[in-house]
CSV table of C-alpha atoms and ligand atoms in Angstrom, one decimal:
chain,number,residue,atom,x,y,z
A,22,UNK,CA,24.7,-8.5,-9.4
A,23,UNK,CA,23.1,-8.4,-6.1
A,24,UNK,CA,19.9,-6.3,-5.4
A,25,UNK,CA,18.7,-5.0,-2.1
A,26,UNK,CA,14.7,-5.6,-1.7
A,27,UNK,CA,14.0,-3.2,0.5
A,28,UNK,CA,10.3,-4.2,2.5
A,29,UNK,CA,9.4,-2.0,5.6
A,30,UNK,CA,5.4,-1.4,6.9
A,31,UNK,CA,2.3,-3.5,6.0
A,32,UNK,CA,1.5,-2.5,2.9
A,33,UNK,CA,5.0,-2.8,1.0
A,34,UNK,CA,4.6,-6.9,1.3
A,35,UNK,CA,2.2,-7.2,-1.9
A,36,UNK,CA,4.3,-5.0,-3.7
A,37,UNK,CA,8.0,-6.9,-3.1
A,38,UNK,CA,6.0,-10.6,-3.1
A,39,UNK,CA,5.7,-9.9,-6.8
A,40,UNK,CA,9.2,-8.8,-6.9
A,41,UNK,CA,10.8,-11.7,-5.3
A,42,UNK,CA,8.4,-14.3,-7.4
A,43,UNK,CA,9.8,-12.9,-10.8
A,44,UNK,CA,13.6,-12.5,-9.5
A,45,UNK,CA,13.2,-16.1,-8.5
A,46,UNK,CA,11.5,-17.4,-11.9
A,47,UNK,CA,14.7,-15.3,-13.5
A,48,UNK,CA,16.9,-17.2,-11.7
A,49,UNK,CA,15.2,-20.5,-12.6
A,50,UNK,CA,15.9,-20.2,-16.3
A,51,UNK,CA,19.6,-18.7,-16.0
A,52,UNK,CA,18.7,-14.9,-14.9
A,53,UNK,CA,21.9,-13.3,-13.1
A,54,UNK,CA,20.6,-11.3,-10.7
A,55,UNK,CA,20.0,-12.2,-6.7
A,56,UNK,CA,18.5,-10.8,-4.3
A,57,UNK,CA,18.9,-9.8,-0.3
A,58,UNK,CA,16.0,-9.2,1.6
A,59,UNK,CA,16.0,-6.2,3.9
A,60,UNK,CA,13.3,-5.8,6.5
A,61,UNK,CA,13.6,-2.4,8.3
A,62,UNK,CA,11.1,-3.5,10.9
A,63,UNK,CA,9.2,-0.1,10.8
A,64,UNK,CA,6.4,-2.6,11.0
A,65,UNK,CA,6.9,-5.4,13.5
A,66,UNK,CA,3.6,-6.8,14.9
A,67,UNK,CA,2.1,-10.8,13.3
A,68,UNK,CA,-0.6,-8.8,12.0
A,69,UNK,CA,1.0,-6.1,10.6
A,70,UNK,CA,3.7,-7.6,8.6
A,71,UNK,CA,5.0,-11.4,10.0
A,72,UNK,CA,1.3,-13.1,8.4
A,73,UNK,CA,1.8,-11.2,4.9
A,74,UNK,CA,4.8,-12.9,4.6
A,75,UNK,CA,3.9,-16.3,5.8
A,76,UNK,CA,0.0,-16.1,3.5
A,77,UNK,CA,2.1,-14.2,0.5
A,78,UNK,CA,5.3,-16.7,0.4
A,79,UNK,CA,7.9,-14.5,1.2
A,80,UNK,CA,10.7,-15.7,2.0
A,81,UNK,CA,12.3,-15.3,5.6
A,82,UNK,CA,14.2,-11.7,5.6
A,83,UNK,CA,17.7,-11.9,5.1
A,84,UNK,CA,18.4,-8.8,7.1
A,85,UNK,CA,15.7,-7.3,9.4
A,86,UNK,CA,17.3,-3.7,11.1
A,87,UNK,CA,14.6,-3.7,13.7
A,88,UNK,CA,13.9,-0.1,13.9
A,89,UNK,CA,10.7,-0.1,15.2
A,90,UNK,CA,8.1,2.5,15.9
A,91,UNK,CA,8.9,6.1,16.6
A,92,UNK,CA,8.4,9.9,15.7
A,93,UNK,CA,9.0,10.4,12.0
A,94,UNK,CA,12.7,11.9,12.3
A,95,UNK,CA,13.5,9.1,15.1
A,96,UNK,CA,12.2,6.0,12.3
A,97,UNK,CA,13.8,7.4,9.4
A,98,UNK,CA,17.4,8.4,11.0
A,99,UNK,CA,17.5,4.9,12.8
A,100,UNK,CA,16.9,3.0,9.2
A,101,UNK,CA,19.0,4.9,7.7
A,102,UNK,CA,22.1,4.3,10.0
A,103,UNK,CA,21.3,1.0,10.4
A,104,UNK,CA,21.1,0.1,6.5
A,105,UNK,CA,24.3,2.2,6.2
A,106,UNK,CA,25.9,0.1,8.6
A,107,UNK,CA,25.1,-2.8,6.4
A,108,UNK,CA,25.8,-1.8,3.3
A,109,UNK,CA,29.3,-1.0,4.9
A,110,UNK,CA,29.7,-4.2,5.6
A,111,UNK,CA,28.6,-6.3,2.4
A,112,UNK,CA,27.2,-3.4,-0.7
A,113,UNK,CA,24.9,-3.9,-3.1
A,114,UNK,CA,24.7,-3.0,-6.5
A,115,UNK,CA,21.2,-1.9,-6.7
A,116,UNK,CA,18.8,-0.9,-3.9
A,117,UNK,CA,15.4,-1.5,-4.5
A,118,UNK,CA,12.6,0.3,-2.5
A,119,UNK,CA,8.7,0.1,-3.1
A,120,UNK,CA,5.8,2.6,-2.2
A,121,UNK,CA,5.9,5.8,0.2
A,122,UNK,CA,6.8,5.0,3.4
A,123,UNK,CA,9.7,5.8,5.9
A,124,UNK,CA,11.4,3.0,5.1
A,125,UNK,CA,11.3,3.8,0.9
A,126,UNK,CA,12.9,7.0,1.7
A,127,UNK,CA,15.3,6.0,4.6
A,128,UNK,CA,17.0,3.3,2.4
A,129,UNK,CA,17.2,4.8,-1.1
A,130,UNK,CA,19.2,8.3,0.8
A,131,UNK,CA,21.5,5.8,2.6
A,132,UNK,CA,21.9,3.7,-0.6
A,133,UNK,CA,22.7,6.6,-3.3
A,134,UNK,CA,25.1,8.0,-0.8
A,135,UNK,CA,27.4,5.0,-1.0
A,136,UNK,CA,26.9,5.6,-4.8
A,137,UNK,CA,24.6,3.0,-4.8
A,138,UNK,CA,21.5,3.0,-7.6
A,139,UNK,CA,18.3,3.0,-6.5
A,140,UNK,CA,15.3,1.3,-8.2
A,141,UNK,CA,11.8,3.0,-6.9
A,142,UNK,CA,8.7,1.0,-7.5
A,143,UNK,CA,5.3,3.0,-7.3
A,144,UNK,CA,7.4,6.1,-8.3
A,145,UNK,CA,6.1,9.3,-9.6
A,146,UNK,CA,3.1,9.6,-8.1
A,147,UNK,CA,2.1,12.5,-6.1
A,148,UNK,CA,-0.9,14.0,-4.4
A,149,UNK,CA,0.1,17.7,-4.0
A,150,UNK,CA,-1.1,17.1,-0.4
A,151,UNK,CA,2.8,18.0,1.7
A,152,UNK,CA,0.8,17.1,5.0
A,153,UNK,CA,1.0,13.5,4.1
A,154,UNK,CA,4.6,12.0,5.4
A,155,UNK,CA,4.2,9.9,2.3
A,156,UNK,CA,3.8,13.0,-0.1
A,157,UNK,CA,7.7,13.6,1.3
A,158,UNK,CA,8.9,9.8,1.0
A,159,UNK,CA,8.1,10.1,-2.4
A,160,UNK,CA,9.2,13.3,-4.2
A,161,UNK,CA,12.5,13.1,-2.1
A,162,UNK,CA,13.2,9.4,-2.8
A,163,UNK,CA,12.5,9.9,-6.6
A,164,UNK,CA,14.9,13.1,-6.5
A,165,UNK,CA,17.7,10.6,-6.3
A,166,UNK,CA,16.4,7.4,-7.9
A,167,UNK,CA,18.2,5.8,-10.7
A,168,UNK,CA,15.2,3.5,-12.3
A,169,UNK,CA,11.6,4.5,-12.0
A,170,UNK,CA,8.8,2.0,-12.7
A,171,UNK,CA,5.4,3.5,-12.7
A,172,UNK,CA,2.0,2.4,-12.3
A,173,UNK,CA,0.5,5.0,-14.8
A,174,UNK,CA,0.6,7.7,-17.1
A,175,UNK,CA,0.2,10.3,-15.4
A,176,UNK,CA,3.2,8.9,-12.5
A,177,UNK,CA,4.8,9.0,-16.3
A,178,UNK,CA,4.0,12.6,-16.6
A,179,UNK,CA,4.8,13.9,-13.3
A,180,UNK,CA,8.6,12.5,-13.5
A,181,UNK,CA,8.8,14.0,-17.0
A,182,UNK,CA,7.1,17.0,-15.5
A,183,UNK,CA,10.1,17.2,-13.1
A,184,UNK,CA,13.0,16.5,-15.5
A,185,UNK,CA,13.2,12.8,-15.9
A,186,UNK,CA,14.6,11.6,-19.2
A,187,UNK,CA,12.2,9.1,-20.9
A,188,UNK,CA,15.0,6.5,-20.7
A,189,UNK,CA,15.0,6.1,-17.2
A,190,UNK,CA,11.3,6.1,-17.0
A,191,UNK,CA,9.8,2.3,-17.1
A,192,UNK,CA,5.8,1.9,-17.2
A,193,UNK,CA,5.3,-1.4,-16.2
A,194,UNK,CA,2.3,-1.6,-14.2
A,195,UNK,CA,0.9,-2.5,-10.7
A,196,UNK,CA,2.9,-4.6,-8.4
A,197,UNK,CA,0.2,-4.5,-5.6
A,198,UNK,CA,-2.2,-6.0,-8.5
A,199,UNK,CA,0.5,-8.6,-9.6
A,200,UNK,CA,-0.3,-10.0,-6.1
A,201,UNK,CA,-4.1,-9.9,-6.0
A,202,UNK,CA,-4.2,-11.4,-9.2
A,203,UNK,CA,-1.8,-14.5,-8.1
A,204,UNK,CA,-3.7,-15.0,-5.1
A,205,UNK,CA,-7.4,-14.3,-6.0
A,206,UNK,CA,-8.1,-18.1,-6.1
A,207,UNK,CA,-6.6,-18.4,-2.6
A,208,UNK,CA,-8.9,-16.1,-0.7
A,209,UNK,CA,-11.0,-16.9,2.3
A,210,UNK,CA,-13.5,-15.9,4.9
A,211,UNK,CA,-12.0,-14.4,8.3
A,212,UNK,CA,-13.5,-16.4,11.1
A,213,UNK,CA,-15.5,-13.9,12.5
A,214,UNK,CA,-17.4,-14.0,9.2
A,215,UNK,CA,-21.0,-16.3,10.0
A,216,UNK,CA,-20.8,-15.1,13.7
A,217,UNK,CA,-21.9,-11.7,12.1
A,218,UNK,CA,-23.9,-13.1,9.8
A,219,UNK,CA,-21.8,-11.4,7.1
A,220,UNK,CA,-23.1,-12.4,3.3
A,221,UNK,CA,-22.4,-11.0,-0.2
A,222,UNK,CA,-22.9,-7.4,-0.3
A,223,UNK,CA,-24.7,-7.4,2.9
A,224,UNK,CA,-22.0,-5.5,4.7
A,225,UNK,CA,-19.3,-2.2,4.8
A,226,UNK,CA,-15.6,-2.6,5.2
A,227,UNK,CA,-13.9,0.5,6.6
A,228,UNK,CA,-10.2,1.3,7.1
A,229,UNK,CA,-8.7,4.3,8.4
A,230,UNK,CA,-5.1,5.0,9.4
A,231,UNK,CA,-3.9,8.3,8.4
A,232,UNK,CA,-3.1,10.7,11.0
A,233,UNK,CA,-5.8,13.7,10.0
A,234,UNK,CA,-8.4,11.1,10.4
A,235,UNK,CA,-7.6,9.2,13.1
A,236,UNK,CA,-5.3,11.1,15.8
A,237,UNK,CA,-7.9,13.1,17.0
A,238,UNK,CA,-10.8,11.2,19.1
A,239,UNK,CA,-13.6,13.4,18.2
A,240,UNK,CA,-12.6,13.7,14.6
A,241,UNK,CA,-13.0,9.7,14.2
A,242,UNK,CA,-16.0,9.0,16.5
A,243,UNK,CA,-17.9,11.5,14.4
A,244,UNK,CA,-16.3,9.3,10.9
A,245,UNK,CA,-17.2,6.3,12.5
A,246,UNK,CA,-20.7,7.8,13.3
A,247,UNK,CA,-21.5,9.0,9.9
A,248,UNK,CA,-20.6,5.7,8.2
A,249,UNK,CA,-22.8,3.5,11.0
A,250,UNK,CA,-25.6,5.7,9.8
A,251,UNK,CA,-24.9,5.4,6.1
A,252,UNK,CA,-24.9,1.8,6.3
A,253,UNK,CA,-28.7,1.7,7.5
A,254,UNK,CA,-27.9,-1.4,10.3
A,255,UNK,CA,-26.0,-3.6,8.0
A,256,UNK,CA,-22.9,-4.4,9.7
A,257,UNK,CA,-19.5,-2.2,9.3
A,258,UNK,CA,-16.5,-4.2,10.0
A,259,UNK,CA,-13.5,-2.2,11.1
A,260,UNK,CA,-10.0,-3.7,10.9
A,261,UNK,CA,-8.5,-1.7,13.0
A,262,UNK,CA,-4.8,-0.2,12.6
A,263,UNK,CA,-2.7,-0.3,15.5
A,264,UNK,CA,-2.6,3.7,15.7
A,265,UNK,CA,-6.3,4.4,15.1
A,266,UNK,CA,-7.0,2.0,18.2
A,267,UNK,CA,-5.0,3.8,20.6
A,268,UNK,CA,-7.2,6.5,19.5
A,269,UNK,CA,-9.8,4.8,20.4
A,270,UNK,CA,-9.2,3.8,23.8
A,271,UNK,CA,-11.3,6.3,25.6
A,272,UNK,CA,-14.3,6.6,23.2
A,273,UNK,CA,-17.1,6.9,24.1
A,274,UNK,CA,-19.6,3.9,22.8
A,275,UNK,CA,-20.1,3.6,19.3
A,276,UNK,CA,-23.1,2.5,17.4
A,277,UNK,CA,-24.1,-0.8,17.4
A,278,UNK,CA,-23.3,-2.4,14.0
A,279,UNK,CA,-19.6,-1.3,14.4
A,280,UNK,CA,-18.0,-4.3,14.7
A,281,UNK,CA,-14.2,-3.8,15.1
A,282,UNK,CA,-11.9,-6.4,14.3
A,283,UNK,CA,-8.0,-6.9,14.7
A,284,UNK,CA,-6.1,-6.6,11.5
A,285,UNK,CA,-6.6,-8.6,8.9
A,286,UNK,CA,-4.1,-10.4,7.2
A,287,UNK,CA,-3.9,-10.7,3.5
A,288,UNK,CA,-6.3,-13.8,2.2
A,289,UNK,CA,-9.0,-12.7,4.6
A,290,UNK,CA,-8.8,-8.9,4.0
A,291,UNK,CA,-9.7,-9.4,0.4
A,292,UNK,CA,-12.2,-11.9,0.7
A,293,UNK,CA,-13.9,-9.1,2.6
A,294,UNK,CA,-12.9,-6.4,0.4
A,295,UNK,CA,-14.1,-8.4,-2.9
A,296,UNK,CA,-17.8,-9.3,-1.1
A,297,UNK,CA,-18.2,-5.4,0.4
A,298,UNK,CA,-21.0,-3.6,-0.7
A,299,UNK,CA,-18.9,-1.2,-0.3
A,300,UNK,CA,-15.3,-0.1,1.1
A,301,UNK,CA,-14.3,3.3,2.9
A,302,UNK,CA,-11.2,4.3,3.4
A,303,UNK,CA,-8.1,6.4,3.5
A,304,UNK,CA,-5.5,4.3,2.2
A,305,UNK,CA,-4.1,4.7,-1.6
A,306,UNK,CA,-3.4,0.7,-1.8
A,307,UNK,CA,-6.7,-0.7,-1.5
A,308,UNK,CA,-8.4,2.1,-3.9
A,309,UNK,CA,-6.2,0.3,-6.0
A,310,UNK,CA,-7.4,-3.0,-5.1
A,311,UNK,CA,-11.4,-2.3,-4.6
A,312,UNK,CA,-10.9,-0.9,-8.7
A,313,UNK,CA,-9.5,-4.2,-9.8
A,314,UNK,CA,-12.6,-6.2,-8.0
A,315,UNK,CA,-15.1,-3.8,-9.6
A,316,UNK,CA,-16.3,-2.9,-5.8
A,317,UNK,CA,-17.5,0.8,-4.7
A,318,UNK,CA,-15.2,2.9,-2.6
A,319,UNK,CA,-15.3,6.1,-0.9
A,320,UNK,CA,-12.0,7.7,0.2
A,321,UNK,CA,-11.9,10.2,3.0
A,322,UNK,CA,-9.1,12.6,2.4
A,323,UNK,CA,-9.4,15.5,-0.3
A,324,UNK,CA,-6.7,14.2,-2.6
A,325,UNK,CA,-5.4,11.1,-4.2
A,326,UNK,CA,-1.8,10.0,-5.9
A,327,UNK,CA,-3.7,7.4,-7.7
A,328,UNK,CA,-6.2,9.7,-9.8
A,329,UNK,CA,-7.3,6.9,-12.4
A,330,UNK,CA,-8.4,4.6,-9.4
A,331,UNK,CA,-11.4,8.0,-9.9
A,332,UNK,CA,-11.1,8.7,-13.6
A,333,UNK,CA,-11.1,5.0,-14.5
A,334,UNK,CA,-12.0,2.9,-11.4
A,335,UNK,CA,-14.6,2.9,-8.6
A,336,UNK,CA,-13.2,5.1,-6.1
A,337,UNK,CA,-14.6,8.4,-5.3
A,338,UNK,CA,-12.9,11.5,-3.1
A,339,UNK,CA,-15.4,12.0,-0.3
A,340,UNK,CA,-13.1,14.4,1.5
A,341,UNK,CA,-12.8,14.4,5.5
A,342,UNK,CA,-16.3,15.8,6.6
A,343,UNK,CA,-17.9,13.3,8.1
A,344,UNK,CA,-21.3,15.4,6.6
A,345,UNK,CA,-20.7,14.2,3.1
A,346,UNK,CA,-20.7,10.6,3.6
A,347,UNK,CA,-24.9,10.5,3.8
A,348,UNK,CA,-24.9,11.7,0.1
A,349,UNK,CA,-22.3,9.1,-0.6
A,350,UNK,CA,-24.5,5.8,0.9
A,351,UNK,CA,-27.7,7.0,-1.0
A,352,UNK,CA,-26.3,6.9,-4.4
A,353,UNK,CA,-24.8,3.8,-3.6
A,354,UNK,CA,-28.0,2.0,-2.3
A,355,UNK,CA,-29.6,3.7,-5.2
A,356,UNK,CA,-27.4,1.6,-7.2
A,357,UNK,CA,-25.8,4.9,-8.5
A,358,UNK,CA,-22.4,4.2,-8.0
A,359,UNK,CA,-20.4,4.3,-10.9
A,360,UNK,CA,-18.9,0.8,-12.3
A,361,UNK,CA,-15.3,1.5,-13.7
A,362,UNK,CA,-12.8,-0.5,-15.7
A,363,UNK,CA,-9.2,-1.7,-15.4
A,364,UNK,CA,-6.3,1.0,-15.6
A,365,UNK,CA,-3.8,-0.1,-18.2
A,366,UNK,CA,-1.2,-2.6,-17.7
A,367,UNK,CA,-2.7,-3.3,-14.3
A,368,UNK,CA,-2.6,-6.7,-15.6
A,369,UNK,CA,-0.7,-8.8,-13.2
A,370,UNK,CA,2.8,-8.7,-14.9
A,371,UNK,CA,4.5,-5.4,-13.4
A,372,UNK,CA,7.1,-8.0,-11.7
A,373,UNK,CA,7.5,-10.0,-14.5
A,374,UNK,CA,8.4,-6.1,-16.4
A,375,UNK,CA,10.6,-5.1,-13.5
A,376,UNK,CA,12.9,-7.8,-13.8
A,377,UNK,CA,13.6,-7.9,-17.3
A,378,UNK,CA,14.4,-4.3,-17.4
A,379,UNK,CA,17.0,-4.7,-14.7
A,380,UNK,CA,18.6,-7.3,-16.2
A,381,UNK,CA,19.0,-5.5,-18.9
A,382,UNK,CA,20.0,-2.4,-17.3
A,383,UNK,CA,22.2,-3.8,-14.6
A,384,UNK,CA,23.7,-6.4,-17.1
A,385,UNK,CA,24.9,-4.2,-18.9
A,386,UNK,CA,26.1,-1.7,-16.3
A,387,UNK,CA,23.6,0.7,-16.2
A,388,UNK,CA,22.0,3.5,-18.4
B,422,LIG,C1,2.8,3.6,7.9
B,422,LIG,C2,3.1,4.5,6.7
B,422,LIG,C3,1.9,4.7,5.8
B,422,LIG,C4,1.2,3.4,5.5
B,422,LIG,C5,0.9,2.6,6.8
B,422,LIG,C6,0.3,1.3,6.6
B,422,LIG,C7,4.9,6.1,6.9
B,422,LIG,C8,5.2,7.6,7.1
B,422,LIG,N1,3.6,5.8,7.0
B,422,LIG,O1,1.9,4.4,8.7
B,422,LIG,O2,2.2,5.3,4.6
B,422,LIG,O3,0.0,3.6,4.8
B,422,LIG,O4,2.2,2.4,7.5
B,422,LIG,O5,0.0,0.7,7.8
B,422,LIG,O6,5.8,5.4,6.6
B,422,LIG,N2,2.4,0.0,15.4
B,422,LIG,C9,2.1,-1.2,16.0
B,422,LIG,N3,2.6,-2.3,15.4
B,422,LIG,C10,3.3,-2.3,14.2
B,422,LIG,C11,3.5,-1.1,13.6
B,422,LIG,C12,3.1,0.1,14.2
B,422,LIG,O7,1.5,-1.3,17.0
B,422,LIG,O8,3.7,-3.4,13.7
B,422,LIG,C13,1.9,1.2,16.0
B,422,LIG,C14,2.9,2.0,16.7
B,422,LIG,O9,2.3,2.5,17.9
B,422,LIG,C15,3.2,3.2,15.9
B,422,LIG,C16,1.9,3.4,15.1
B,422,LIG,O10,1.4,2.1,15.0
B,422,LIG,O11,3.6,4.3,16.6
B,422,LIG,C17,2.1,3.9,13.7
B,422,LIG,O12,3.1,3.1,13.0
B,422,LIG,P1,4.1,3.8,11.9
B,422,LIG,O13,4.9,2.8,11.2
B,422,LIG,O14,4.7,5.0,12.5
B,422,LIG,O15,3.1,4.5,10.8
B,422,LIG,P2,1.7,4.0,10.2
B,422,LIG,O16,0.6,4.9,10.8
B,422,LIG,O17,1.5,2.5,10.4
């Protein structure tokens, strides 16, 4: 049985790296499945996808379609006739697609409509929010998938919510986590870290990439502003996301302990994430991520798909005014913030889970 692993944009590399390292151990002690790695390119630069694989162990790509960057019909039409083309050429019996992005949804349509099955891992979350591309990826790619594994509960509920049979519904925990678990001891300071004299909770980490808070220049100045501020001096370090810097090009200056950075890669990024006083964001992943280390996080958008990273976990909706950060930093230097646990089954063996259902499932030649 051979399995597609389909890996596309930065931050589907932690979730196929745990994948890959449980379809290997299979293999190891007699497992039958194997594996061809697909790389769409939607993400193409060192920092945005060749370092994850290199620090994270992936293997080389067996495939990579080289798409590259475009508008969002332009990306998702040129990975899907380019994986069609492959699949023509040598199928496989399962395709396997992680997350949201183009490259989830792009790969699971052309897949199902060679009467291929389609595995989604992350599925059955939703945000309610149809602005967000990602919102789209994921209700149309679970619409067709064969084999959902879920990070929670309520991703449980939603599919059931939408007609899903309880059979086809696999709750097997965070793949993303799986990752930061395996490489926790392997962490390490970026280089810039003692030329700005960063220290243990002395210092903000801030991320933004999504298009409502970064494609309009004024919108993110006055973001960037209002965290500055918040952070009373201590230094903000801004790895910056290859869309939010063409942005800002043609700002005007910003405040002085904004220190902007390239992109991280993986060992670094969460060496900084875990010593943060604090991380603010708007990306779903690392909500995840700042849970597991126990560290405060503010997310600027008015929704989530990962609700228990608030219910259970340190995260908190800040929404996208810029005004409602202040209120935000002085609970958290009044040591308000809240402390949060560990959502269930986050525990490091979602790959471990994955595999074993599919070799049962495929095995035996389906549901
Ligand atoms: C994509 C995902 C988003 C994910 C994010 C993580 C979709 C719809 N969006 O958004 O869910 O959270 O990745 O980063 O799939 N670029 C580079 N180098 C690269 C890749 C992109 O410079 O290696 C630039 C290009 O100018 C491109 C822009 O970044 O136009 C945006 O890239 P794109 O893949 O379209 O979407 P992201 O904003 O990265």
């Amino acid at each position: 049985m051979l399995v597609d692993i389909i890996g596309g944009a930065r931050p589907n590399f932690m979730k196929i790296a745990s994948v890959i390292r449980a379809l290997e151990s299979a293999q190891s002690t007699g497992g039958s499945l194997r594996y061809r790695l697909v790389h769409t390119g939607q993400h193409y630069d060192a920092r945005m996808s060749g370092d994850f694989f290199v620090q994270l162990n992936i293997p080389e790509p067996d495939v990579n379609l080289e798409v590259g960057s475009g508008t969002q019909a332009v990306q998702t039409s040129a990975i899907m006739i380019r994986y069609e083309k492959l699949l023509r050429g040598q199928r496989s019996d399962l395709c396997l697609v992680v997350g949201d992005v183009n490259s989830t949804m792009a790969c699971s349509i052309a897949a199902k409509k060679l009467g291929i099955r389609v595995a989604h891992v992350e599925a059955g979350i939703r945000s309610g929010d149809w602005t967000m591309p990602e919102e789209i990826n994921r209700v149309v790619t679970d619409s067709i998938t064969d084999f959902f594994f879920t990070t929670s509960e309520v991703a449980n509920q939603n599919l059931r919510r939408s007609g899903i049979p309880d059979e086809r519904i696999f709750f097997v925990g965070n793949t993303m986590i799986d990752t930061l678990n395996a490489n926790m001891g392997r962490i390490k300071p970026p280089a810039f870290w003692d030329d700005f004299a960063l220290k243990h909770r002395n210092y903000v980490i801030v991320t933004l990439h999504r298009p409502s808070n970064v494609d309009e220049l004024s919108q993110l100045h006055a973001t960037l502003t209002a965290i500055a501020d918040g952070c009373r001096g201590r230094p903000l370090i801004f790895p910056i996301h290859p869309r939010t810097a063409k942005t800002l090009q043609d700002a005007a200056p910003l405040p002085a302990n904004v220190r902007i950075v390239e992109p991280q890669p993986y060992l670094e990024f969460i060496f900084l994430t875990k010593n943060a006083m604090a991380v603010v964001t708007d990306s779903g992943g690392i909500t995840e991520e700042t849970t597991v280390m126990g560290v405060p996080c503010m997310t600027l958008r008015n929704t989530t798909e990962r609700p228990e990273t608030v219910t259970v976990g340190t995260n908190e909706l800040i929404g996208t005014n810029p005004a409602a950060l202040r209120a935000a930093f002085d609970r958290l230097f009044e040591n308000r913030w809240k402390t949060g646990s560990i959502p269930e089954k986050w525990d490091g063996k979602a790959g471990q889970r994955i595999v074993a259902v599919l070799e049962q499932v495929l095995g035996r030649g389906g549901l």
